[in-house]
């Protein structure tokens, strides 16, 4: 690059700098006017929250929970529903004889083994007074 | 979810501020306005050479930004890039709608500054006027690239994103634009205060 080119570049840079200095500063009134273009947040909000309908069991738990919560019987009625469910399940096992869909809950029966009482003779001994 | 109070808004990127605004934060929008408003205004002014028009254009650009905020895709563009594009398009529309003489009228209506730096200010004004006149004669894309590079002080990469070009194409445009400006302004050296130049 020759001295002439360098001078021309420098003069052009000088013109650019002059143009930047000559540009007016944005006034506070203008910045405030820009702020005024901002819509209220509610108008701009686009985020939507997807709602999921609760399942049948969740509905039952919530219903029971609401009943107890309404009566102020327990502080955490939702947890109580688990206890109730366990109780109902236990009663049902008792009525059903521990047989669920043909599968026994008794581990020995499940393996095809008969239960043998190793002390069955003691029952009669007690009846006979140990004789 | 990030809230206004959790972090300083000044530390967030422009895109993050716009997303925050779309989620209901007016403070984020104000921070974005403070950050980009002056730049956008100056960019419009360099093109239109009229303060009032530049303010109108900047406001219109921000109105459009708030409108598209809910659909903003963070990975698609920078907010500033988007704003510069919108400003350029709005300026083209405004210039087309102008009467040919209105631009010159605006330039001659500036009040005289009585301060001690008035001489420098007047010299800047005449040089700026000569530069803008020369830029107006250049092919549109060359002038746009030169303005973005040497008046808005953007990087070649930013200009490439705004103009939808490669960096190499931007470098070529600005180089040709500067040569054309030098050729145009060569005969005005004395009038622009370069009479002592020995070159």
Short mmCIF file of C-alpha atoms in Angstrom, two decimals:
data_model
loop_
_atom_site.label_atom_id
_atom_site.label_comp_id
_atom_site.label_asym_id
_atom_site.label_seq_id
_atom_site.Cartn_x
_atom_site.Cartn_y
_atom_site.Cartn_z
CA UNK A 1 0.00 0.00 0.00
CA UNK A 2 1.46 3.37 -1.02
CA UNK A 3 1.57 6.51 1.09
CA UNK A 4 -1.16 7.93 -1.11
CA UNK A 5 -3.44 4.94 -0.41
CA UNK A 6 -2.75 5.19 3.30
CA UNK A 7 -3.67 8.87 3.27
CA UNK A 8 -6.86 8.13 1.40
CA UNK A 9 -7.80 5.39 3.87
CA UNK A 10 -7.05 7.68 6.79
CA UNK A 11 -9.19 10.46 5.33
CA UNK A 12 -12.05 8.07 4.72
CA UNK A 13 -11.77 6.79 8.29
CA UNK A 14 -11.84 10.42 9.38
CA UNK A 15 -15.07 10.94 7.47
CA UNK A 16 -16.64 7.89 9.09
CA UNK A 17 -15.62 9.18 12.52
CA UNK A 18 -17.08 12.60 11.71
CA UNK A 19 -20.36 10.99 10.64
CA UNK A 20 -20.51 9.00 13.90
CA UNK A 21 -19.88 12.13 15.95
CA UNK A 22 -22.45 14.05 13.95
CA UNK A 23 -25.21 11.53 14.65
CA UNK A 24 -27.49 12.74 17.46
CA UNK A 25 -27.66 10.89 20.75
CA UNK A 26 -31.03 9.29 21.39
CA UNK A 27 -32.90 11.48 23.85
CA UNK A 28 -34.41 10.31 27.14
CA UNK A 29 -37.81 11.17 25.70
CA UNK A 30 -37.16 8.81 22.80
CA UNK A 31 -35.99 5.99 25.08
CA UNK A 32 -39.14 6.50 27.17
CA UNK A 33 -41.18 6.33 23.96
CA UNK A 34 -39.50 2.99 23.21
CA UNK A 35 -40.42 1.78 26.70
CA UNK A 36 -44.00 2.78 25.95
CA UNK A 37 -44.04 0.36 23.02
CA UNK A 38 -43.60 -2.56 25.43
CA UNK A 39 -46.95 -4.25 25.92
CA UNK A 40 -48.08 -5.35 29.34
CA UNK A 41 -46.64 -8.76 30.20
CA UNK A 42 -49.98 -10.54 30.16
CA UNK A 43 -50.53 -9.53 26.58
CA UNK A 44 -47.19 -10.94 25.55
CA UNK A 45 -47.28 -14.13 27.58
CA UNK A 46 -47.39 -17.15 25.36
CA UNK A 47 -46.45 -19.88 27.76
CA UNK A 48 -49.24 -22.37 28.21
CA UNK A 49 -49.43 -24.90 30.98
CA UNK A 50 -50.66 -28.26 29.82
CA UNK A 51 -53.10 -29.92 32.19
CA UNK A 52 -53.25 -33.71 32.53
CA UNK A 53 -56.47 -35.33 33.68
CA UNK A 54 -55.88 -37.47 36.78
CA UNK A 55 -56.21 -41.24 36.59
CA UNK A 56 -58.96 -43.25 38.28
CA UNK A 57 -56.88 -44.15 41.32
CA UNK A 58 -55.59 -40.62 41.70
CA UNK A 59 -59.18 -39.43 41.62
CA UNK A 60 -60.16 -41.84 44.38
CA UNK A 61 -57.20 -40.76 46.51
CA UNK A 62 -57.98 -37.12 45.99
CA UNK A 63 -61.64 -37.63 46.84
CA UNK A 64 -60.83 -39.45 50.06
CA UNK A 65 -58.17 -36.91 50.86
CA UNK A 66 -60.60 -34.07 50.34
CA UNK A 67 -63.13 -35.67 52.66
CA UNK A 68 -60.64 -35.99 55.50
CA UNK A 69 -59.09 -32.64 54.80
CA UNK A 70 -62.52 -31.06 54.99
CA UNK A 71 -63.26 -32.65 58.33
CA UNK A 72 -59.78 -31.83 59.72
CA UNK A 73 -59.48 -35.33 61.13
CA UNK A 74 -55.97 -35.97 59.94
CA UNK A 75 -53.30 -33.60 58.83
CA UNK A 76 -52.31 -35.69 55.87
CA UNK A 77 -55.41 -37.43 54.65
CA UNK A 78 -53.79 -38.28 51.37
CA UNK A 79 -51.32 -40.58 53.13
CA UNK A 80 -54.16 -42.24 55.03
CA UNK A 81 -55.69 -43.44 51.79
CA UNK A 82 -52.66 -45.68 51.35
CA UNK A 83 -53.30 -47.25 54.75
CA UNK A 84 -56.96 -47.75 53.87
CA UNK A 85 -56.03 -49.34 50.58
CA UNK A 86 -53.65 -51.73 52.30
CA UNK A 87 -56.37 -52.66 54.81
CA UNK A 88 -58.91 -53.34 52.09
CA UNK A 89 -56.39 -55.45 50.24
CA UNK A 90 -55.67 -57.48 53.38
CA UNK A 91 -59.36 -58.18 53.98
CA UNK A 92 -59.78 -59.21 50.39
CA UNK A 93 -56.86 -61.67 50.67
CA UNK A 94 -58.44 -63.15 53.77
CA UNK A 95 -61.80 -63.63 52.10
CA UNK A 96 -60.27 -64.98 48.97
CA UNK A 97 -58.11 -67.53 50.83
CA UNK A 98 -54.86 -66.11 49.59
CA UNK A 99 -55.57 -67.27 46.10
CA UNK A 100 -55.09 -64.63 43.44
CA UNK A 101 -55.97 -65.74 39.98
CA UNK A 102 -55.05 -69.37 40.76
CA UNK A 103 -51.71 -68.44 42.29
CA UNK A 104 -51.39 -69.14 45.96
CA UNK A 105 -49.69 -66.68 48.24
CA UNK A 106 -48.52 -69.61 50.38
CA UNK A 107 -44.88 -70.22 49.33
CA UNK A 108 -45.05 -73.96 50.09
CA UNK A 109 -48.25 -74.54 48.18
CA UNK A 110 -46.95 -72.47 45.33
CA UNK A 111 -44.10 -75.00 44.96
CA UNK A 112 -46.44 -78.01 45.16
CA UNK A 113 -45.34 -79.01 48.69
CA UNK A 114 -47.68 -80.21 51.44
CA UNK A 115 -47.34 -78.56 54.78
CA UNK A 116 -46.37 -81.09 57.46
CA UNK A 117 -46.77 -80.27 61.17
CA UNK A 118 -43.68 -81.82 62.85
CA UNK A 119 -45.25 -81.64 66.32
CA UNK A 120 -48.76 -82.86 65.52
CA UNK A 121 -48.51 -85.55 68.21
CA UNK A 122 -48.13 -82.98 70.96
CA UNK A 123 -51.71 -81.86 70.45
CA UNK A 124 -53.01 -85.25 71.61
CA UNK A 125 -50.44 -85.36 74.41
CA UNK A 126 -51.88 -82.21 75.88
CA UNK A 127 -55.43 -83.60 75.59
CA UNK A 128 -54.42 -86.86 77.20
CA UNK A 129 -52.64 -85.08 80.08
CA UNK A 130 -49.19 -86.11 78.88
CA UNK A 131 -49.81 -89.85 79.15
CA UNK B 1 -37.72 -21.05 35.65
CA UNK B 2 -35.46 -18.00 35.67
CA UNK B 3 -37.01 -14.92 37.22
CA UNK B 4 -36.03 -11.28 37.05
CA UNK B 5 -34.86 -11.29 40.63
CA UNK B 6 -32.68 -14.40 40.42
CA UNK B 7 -29.95 -12.93 38.21
CA UNK B 8 -28.89 -9.59 36.84
CA UNK B 9 -30.68 -8.87 33.58
CA UNK B 10 -27.63 -7.01 32.37
CA UNK B 11 -25.69 -10.28 32.27
CA UNK B 12 -28.17 -12.02 29.99
CA UNK B 13 -27.87 -12.32 26.22
CA UNK B 14 -30.33 -10.43 24.03
CA UNK B 15 -32.13 -13.61 23.04
CA UNK B 16 -32.57 -14.66 26.66
CA UNK B 17 -34.06 -11.26 27.49
CA UNK B 18 -36.55 -11.59 24.67
CA UNK B 19 -37.59 -15.04 25.86
CA UNK B 20 -37.98 -13.67 29.40
CA UNK B 21 -40.19 -10.92 28.03
CA UNK B 22 -42.28 -13.49 26.18
CA UNK B 23 -42.73 -15.22 29.53
CA UNK B 24 -44.05 -12.08 31.14
CA UNK B 25 -41.05 -9.98 32.21
CA UNK B 26 -41.45 -6.33 31.31
CA UNK B 27 -38.11 -5.58 32.99
CA UNK B 28 -36.37 -7.85 30.49
CA UNK B 29 -37.94 -5.91 27.63
CA UNK B 30 -36.80 -2.64 29.16
CA UNK B 31 -33.24 -3.93 29.49
CA UNK B 32 -33.31 -5.05 25.86
CA UNK B 33 -34.62 -1.64 24.83
CA UNK B 34 -31.91 0.19 26.78
CA UNK B 35 -29.30 -2.03 25.18
CA UNK B 36 -30.41 -1.99 21.56
CA UNK B 37 -32.54 1.15 21.28
CA UNK B 38 -29.65 3.61 20.75
CA UNK B 39 -27.94 1.31 18.23
CA UNK B 40 -31.11 0.82 16.27
CA UNK B 41 -31.84 4.55 16.32
CA UNK B 42 -28.36 5.44 15.03
CA UNK B 43 -28.55 2.82 12.30
CA UNK B 44 -31.81 4.34 11.09
CA UNK B 45 -30.33 7.84 11.35
CA UNK B 46 -27.28 6.94 9.25
CA UNK B 47 -29.64 5.81 6.57
CA UNK B 48 -32.34 8.47 6.77
CA UNK B 49 -30.36 11.50 7.98
CA UNK B 50 -33.41 12.67 9.90
CA UNK B 51 -33.80 12.33 13.66
CA UNK B 52 -37.57 12.28 13.73
CA UNK B 53 -37.81 9.66 10.99
CA UNK B 54 -35.13 7.56 12.69
CA UNK B 55 -37.10 7.62 15.94
CA UNK B 56 -40.30 6.59 14.16
CA UNK B 57 -38.54 3.72 12.42
CA UNK B 58 -36.90 2.53 15.64
CA UNK B 59 -40.24 2.52 17.47
CA UNK B 60 -41.88 0.58 14.66
CA UNK B 61 -39.06 -1.98 14.72
CA UNK B 62 -39.45 -2.52 18.47
CA UNK B 63 -43.22 -2.83 18.15
CA UNK B 64 -42.65 -5.63 15.64
CA UNK B 65 -40.12 -7.25 17.96
CA UNK B 66 -42.58 -7.41 20.86
CA UNK B 67 -45.18 -8.82 18.50
CA UNK B 68 -43.04 -11.73 17.33
CA UNK B 69 -41.49 -12.38 20.76
CA UNK B 70 -43.83 -15.26 21.68
CA UNK B 71 -42.75 -17.13 18.55
CA UNK B 72 -39.05 -16.28 18.83
CA UNK B 73 -36.71 -19.18 18.09
CA UNK B 74 -33.56 -18.69 20.11
CA UNK B 75 -31.35 -20.67 17.77
CA UNK B 76 -32.48 -18.96 14.57
CA UNK B 77 -31.17 -15.41 14.79
CA UNK B 78 -29.75 -12.75 17.06
CA UNK B 79 -32.19 -10.10 18.20
CA UNK B 80 -29.87 -7.31 17.03
CA UNK B 81 -29.47 -8.96 13.62
CA UNK B 82 -33.22 -9.22 13.28
CA UNK B 83 -33.67 -5.56 14.29
CA UNK B 84 -31.04 -4.30 11.83
CA UNK B 85 -32.81 -6.18 9.02
CA UNK B 86 -36.18 -4.73 9.96
CA UNK B 87 -34.70 -1.23 10.23
CA UNK B 88 -33.13 -1.56 6.78
CA UNK B 89 -36.42 -2.62 5.24
CA UNK B 90 -38.37 0.12 7.00
CA UNK B 91 -35.81 2.71 5.88
CA UNK B 92 -36.12 1.59 2.28
CA UNK B 93 -39.89 1.99 2.51
CA UNK B 94 -39.51 5.40 4.14
CA UNK B 95 -37.05 6.62 1.52
CA UNK B 96 -39.34 5.49 -1.28
CA UNK B 97 -42.20 7.41 0.28
CA UNK B 98 -40.14 10.57 0.72
CA UNK B 99 -40.21 13.45 -1.67
CA UNK B 100 -36.80 13.90 -3.33
CA UNK B 101 -36.23 17.29 -1.66
CA UNK B 102 -37.21 16.38 1.90
CA UNK B 103 -33.84 14.86 2.77
CA UNK B 104 -31.98 18.03 1.82
CA UNK B 105 -34.46 20.16 3.77
CA UNK B 106 -33.83 18.12 6.88
CA UNK B 107 -30.10 18.54 6.57
CA UNK B 108 -30.23 22.34 6.31
CA UNK B 109 -32.63 22.85 9.21
CA UNK B 110 -30.19 21.87 11.98
CA UNK B 111 -29.65 24.70 14.48
CA UNK B 112 -26.21 26.31 14.73
CA UNK B 113 -24.27 25.26 17.83
CA UNK B 114 -22.80 28.33 19.62
CA UNK B 115 -20.45 26.29 21.88
CA UNK B 116 -16.62 26.52 21.65
CA UNK B 117 -16.53 23.23 19.76
CA UNK B 118 -18.81 24.66 17.11
CA UNK B 119 -16.03 24.73 14.50
CA UNK B 120 -15.32 21.04 14.94
CA UNK B 121 -19.04 20.34 14.98
CA UNK B 122 -19.57 22.22 11.73
CA UNK B 123 -16.64 20.43 10.14
CA UNK B 124 -18.04 17.07 11.28
CA UNK B 125 -21.38 18.07 9.86
CA UNK B 126 -20.03 18.97 6.45
CA UNK B 127 -17.89 15.84 6.31
CA UNK B 128 -20.78 13.65 7.42
CA UNK B 129 -23.01 15.23 4.83
CA UNK B 130 -20.47 14.61 2.08
CA UNK B 131 -20.06 11.02 3.19
CA UNK B 132 -23.80 10.32 3.29
CA UNK B 133 -24.25 11.94 -0.11
CA UNK B 134 -21.51 9.73 -1.54
CA UNK B 135 -22.98 6.64 0.14
CA UNK B 136 -26.36 7.38 -1.42
CA UNK B 137 -24.82 7.07 -4.88
CA UNK B 138 -23.27 3.65 -4.23
CA UNK B 139 -25.06 0.43 -5.17
CA UNK B 140 -27.46 -0.39 -2.32
CA UNK B 141 -25.67 -3.50 -1.06
CA UNK B 142 -22.26 -1.84 -1.07
CA UNK B 143 -23.57 1.17 0.83
CA UNK B 144 -25.35 -1.07 3.35
CA UNK B 145 -22.20 -3.10 4.01
CA UNK B 146 -20.07 0.05 4.40
CA UNK B 147 -22.57 1.65 6.80
CA UNK B 148 -22.82 -1.46 8.96
CA UNK B 149 -19.03 -1.89 9.06
CA UNK B 150 -17.78 1.66 9.44
CA UNK B 151 -20.68 3.57 11.01
CA UNK B 152 -22.41 0.91 13.12
CA UNK B 153 -19.03 -0.72 13.86
CA UNK B 154 -20.33 -4.24 13.39
CA UNK B 155 -18.05 -7.18 12.64
CA UNK B 156 -17.95 -8.78 9.22
CA UNK B 157 -19.60 -11.86 10.69
CA UNK B 158 -22.50 -9.82 12.08
CA UNK B 159 -22.90 -8.04 8.76
CA UNK B 160 -22.87 -11.37 6.94
CA UNK B 161 -25.73 -12.58 9.16
CA UNK B 162 -27.73 -9.41 8.63
CA UNK B 163 -27.26 -9.37 4.85
CA UNK B 164 -27.46 -13.12 4.36
CA UNK B 165 -23.98 -13.29 2.82
CA UNK B 166 -20.67 -15.00 3.49
CA UNK B 167 -17.99 -13.13 5.38
CA UNK B 168 -15.86 -13.10 2.22
CA UNK B 169 -18.69 -11.50 0.26
CA UNK B 170 -19.04 -8.81 2.94
CA UNK B 171 -15.30 -8.09 2.83
CA UNK B 172 -15.50 -7.75 -0.94
CA UNK B 173 -18.53 -5.44 -0.75
CA UNK B 174 -16.98 -3.14 1.83
CA UNK B 175 -13.65 -2.98 -0.03
CA UNK B 176 -15.37 -2.03 -3.29
CA UNK B 177 -17.60 0.40 -1.45
CA UNK B 178 -14.66 2.18 0.16
CA UNK B 179 -12.82 2.46 -3.16
CA UNK B 180 -15.93 3.94 -4.76
CA UNK B 181 -16.29 6.43 -1.89
CA UNK B 182 -12.67 7.51 -2.20
CA UNK B 183 -13.11 8.05 -5.92
CA UNK B 184 -16.23 10.14 -5.33
CA UNK B 185 -14.77 12.24 -2.53
CA UNK B 186 -11.39 12.80 -4.13
CA UNK B 187 -12.43 16.08 -5.69
CA UNK B 188 -13.82 17.45 -2.40
CA UNK B 189 -10.69 17.30 -0.28
CA UNK B 190 -10.29 21.02 0.04
CA UNK B 191 -13.93 21.57 0.86
CA UNK B 192 -13.72 18.89 3.54
CA UNK B 193 -10.69 20.45 5.24
CA UNK B 194 -7.95 18.28 3.80
CA UNK B 195 -6.20 21.02 1.81
CA UNK B 196 -2.88 20.40 3.61
CA UNK B 197 -2.76 16.79 2.49
CA UNK B 198 0.38 16.34 0.40
CA UNK B 199 -0.62 13.04 -1.13
#
